[in-house]
C-alpha atoms as one frame of an Amber mdcrd trajectory, in Angstrom:
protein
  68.195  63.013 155.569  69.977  66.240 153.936  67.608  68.528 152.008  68.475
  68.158 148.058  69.083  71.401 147.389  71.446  71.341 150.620  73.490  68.644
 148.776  73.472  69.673 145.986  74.917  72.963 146.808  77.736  70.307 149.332
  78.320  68.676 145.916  79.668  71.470 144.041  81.540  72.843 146.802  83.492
  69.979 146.817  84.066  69.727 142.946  85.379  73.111 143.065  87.645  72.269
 145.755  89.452  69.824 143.904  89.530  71.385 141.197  91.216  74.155 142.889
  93.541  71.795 144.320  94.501  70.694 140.820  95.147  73.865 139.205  97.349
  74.702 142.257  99.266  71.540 142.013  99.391  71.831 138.213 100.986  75.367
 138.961 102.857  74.151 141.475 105.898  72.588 138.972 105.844  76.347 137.332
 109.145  77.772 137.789 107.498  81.738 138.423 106.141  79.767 141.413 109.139
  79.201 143.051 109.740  83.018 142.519 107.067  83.867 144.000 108.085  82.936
 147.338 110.145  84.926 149.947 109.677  88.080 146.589 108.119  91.573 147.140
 105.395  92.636 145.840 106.977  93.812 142.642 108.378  90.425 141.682 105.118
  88.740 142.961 103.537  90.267 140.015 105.949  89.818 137.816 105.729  85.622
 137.914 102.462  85.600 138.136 102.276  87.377 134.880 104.582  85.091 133.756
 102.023  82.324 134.762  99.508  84.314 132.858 101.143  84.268 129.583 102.401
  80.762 129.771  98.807  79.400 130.414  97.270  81.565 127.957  95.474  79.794
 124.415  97.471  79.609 122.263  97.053  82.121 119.233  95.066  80.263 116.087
  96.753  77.998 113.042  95.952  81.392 110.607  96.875  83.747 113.243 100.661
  82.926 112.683 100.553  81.645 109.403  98.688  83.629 107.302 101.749  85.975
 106.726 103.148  83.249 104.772 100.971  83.483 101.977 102.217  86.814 100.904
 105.135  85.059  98.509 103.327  82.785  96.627 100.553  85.675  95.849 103.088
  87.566  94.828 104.660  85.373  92.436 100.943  84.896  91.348  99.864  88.575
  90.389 103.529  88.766  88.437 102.268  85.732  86.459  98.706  87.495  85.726
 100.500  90.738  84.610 103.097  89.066  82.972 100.508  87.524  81.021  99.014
  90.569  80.589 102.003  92.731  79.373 103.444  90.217  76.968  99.351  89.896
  75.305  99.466  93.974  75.028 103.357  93.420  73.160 101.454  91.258  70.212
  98.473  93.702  69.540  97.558  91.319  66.583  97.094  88.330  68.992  99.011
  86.121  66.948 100.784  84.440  69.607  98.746  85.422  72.801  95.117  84.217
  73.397  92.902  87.373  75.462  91.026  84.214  76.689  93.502  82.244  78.619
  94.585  85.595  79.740  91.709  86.148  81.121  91.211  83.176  82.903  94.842
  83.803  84.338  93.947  87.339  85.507  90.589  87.203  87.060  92.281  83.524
  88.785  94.563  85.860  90.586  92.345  88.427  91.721  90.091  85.768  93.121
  93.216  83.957  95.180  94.041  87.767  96.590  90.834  87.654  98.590  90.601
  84.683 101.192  94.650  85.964 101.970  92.952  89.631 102.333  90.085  88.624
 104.576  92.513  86.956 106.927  94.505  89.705 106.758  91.728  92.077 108.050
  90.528  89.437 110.923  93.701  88.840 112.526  95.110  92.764 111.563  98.651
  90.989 110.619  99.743  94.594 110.040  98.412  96.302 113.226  96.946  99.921
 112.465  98.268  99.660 109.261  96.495  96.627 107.962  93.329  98.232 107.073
  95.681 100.440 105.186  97.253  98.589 103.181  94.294  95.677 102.791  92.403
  98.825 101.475  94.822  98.908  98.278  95.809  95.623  97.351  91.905  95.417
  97.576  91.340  97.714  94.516  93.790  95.533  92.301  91.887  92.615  93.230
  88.610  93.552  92.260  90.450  95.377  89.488  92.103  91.967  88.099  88.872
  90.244  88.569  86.887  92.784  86.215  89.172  93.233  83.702  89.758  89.012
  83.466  85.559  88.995  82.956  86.081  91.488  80.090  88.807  89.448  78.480
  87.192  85.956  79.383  83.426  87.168  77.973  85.030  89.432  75.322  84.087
  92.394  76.186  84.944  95.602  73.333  83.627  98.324  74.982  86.178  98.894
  78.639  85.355 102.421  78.873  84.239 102.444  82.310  86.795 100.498  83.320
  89.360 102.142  82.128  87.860 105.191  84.175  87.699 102.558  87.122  91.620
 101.783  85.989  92.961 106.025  86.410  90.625 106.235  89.681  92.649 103.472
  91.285  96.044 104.830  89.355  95.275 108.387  91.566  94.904 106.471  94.945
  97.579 105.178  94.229  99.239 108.203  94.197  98.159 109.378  97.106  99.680
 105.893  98.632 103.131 106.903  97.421 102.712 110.552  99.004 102.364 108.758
 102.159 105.504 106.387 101.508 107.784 108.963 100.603 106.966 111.423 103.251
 106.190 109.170 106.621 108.874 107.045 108.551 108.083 103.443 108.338 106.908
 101.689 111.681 109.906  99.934 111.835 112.158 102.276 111.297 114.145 102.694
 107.910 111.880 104.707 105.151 109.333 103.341 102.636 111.199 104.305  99.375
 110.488 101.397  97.544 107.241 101.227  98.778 107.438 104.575  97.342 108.699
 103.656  93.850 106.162 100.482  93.532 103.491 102.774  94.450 104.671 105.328
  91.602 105.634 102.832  89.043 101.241 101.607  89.583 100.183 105.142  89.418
 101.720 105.368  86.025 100.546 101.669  84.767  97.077 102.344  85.852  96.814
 105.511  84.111  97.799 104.079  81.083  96.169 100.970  81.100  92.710 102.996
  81.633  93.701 105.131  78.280  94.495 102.373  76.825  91.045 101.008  77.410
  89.888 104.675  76.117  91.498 103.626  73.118  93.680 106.576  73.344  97.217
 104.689  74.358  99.329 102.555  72.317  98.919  98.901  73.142 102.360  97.865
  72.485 103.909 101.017  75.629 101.308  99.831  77.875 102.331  96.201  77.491
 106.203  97.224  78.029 105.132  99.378  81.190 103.449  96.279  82.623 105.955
  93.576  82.080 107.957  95.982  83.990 105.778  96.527  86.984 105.310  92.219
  86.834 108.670  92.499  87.617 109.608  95.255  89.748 106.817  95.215  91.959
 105.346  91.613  92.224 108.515  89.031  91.187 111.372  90.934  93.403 108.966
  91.395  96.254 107.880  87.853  96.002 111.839  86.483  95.959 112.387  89.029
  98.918 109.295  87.696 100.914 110.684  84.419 100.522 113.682  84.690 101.851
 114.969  84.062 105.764 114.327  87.132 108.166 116.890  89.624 108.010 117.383
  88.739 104.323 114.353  90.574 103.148 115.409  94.132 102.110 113.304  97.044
 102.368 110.244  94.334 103.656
């Protein structure tokens, strides 16, 4: 009688043998296979990292999808500073309710997040994804806040308006790096350039204006024009088939 340690060891000898057998029959149908016979060395290696790549995992759901997100975010933050702009063109708040803004505002901020996260884990931008992340991060938080203020009615923005020029400056230094690097794709980043400029100037207003040392009714015309310019026609160009998609 066989010692059981002896058999044992027998035992998964011959499971890995058929497995083996499997894989190379599985393989066997692959068409680098075939090209690997009778080829040198240099083709050899070729199929079999052909092989390789075929039989690797494929990449996660989010991995390839989280891109996709970008339009409908967009058209999201033009909604929160549309809502925004057209409050700060009734300064009397006849029409507009700071309230329901609020709610709108701090809404958007709070969708940004999961999309940025995701962004971060999978690096959908490569070595620029921190990079960018990093900004559209400060408008985030920065929506959030100011939709608190406006939702728990909040008189005194001070500090947030010094939070709003802070963000307005790196900005700035954003739009020094569009207009004066090559894109990674070729082409230039001039209206990555001018959306960058047009937020430097909105955020320094819009933190004067919380200094109480702007007029309401500019700052709400400056904003219904960054809505536009730099979250609507983005949005519409995000959505739109590749090759279709202008400077993005």
């Amino acid at each position: 009688m066989e010692e059981p340690q002896s058999f044992v060891w027998k035992w998964l000898n011959g499971v890995a043998t058929v497995v083996a057998g499997a894989v190379v029959f599985l393989c066997s149908a692959h068409p680098a296979v075939a090209a690997i016979k009778g080829a040198g060395s240099d083709n050899a290696t070729a199929a079999l990292a052909q092989i390789a790549k075929d039989l690797a995992p494929a990449k996660p759901f989010f991995v390839t999808t989280v891109g996709k997100w970008i339009a409908p975010l967009m058209y999201i933050g033009s909604f929160a500073l549309l809502a925004n702009g057209l409050m700060h063109l009734d300064p009397t708040r006849k029409k507009a309710n700071e309230f329901g803004v609020g709610i709108i505002t701090a809404t958007a901020g709070l969708m940004w997040w999961p999309f940025l996260i995701a962004m971060m884990v999978v690096q959908g931008l490569g070595p620029l994804t921190n990079f960018v992340v990093g900004l559209a991060g400060m408008y985030a938080f920065f929506f959030i806040a100011l939709g608190f203020t406006q939702i728990f009615h909040v008189e005194s923005r001070q500090q947030l308006g010094a939070v709003a020029i802070f963000i307005g400056w790196l900005t700035g230094a954003y739009a020094y790096y569009f207009l004066t690097l090559p894109a990674p794709t070729g082409g230039t980043w001039v209206y990555h350039f001018t959306i960058a400029l047009v937020w430097f100037v909105a955020m320094n207003l819009a933190g004067l204006l919380m200094q109480k040392r702007m007029s309401e009714r500019f700052v709400g015309w400056v904003v219904t024009f960054a809505a536009i310019y730099t979250f609507a026609i983005p949005g519409i160009l995000w959505s739109m088939a590749p090759g279709h998609q202008g400077p993005f």
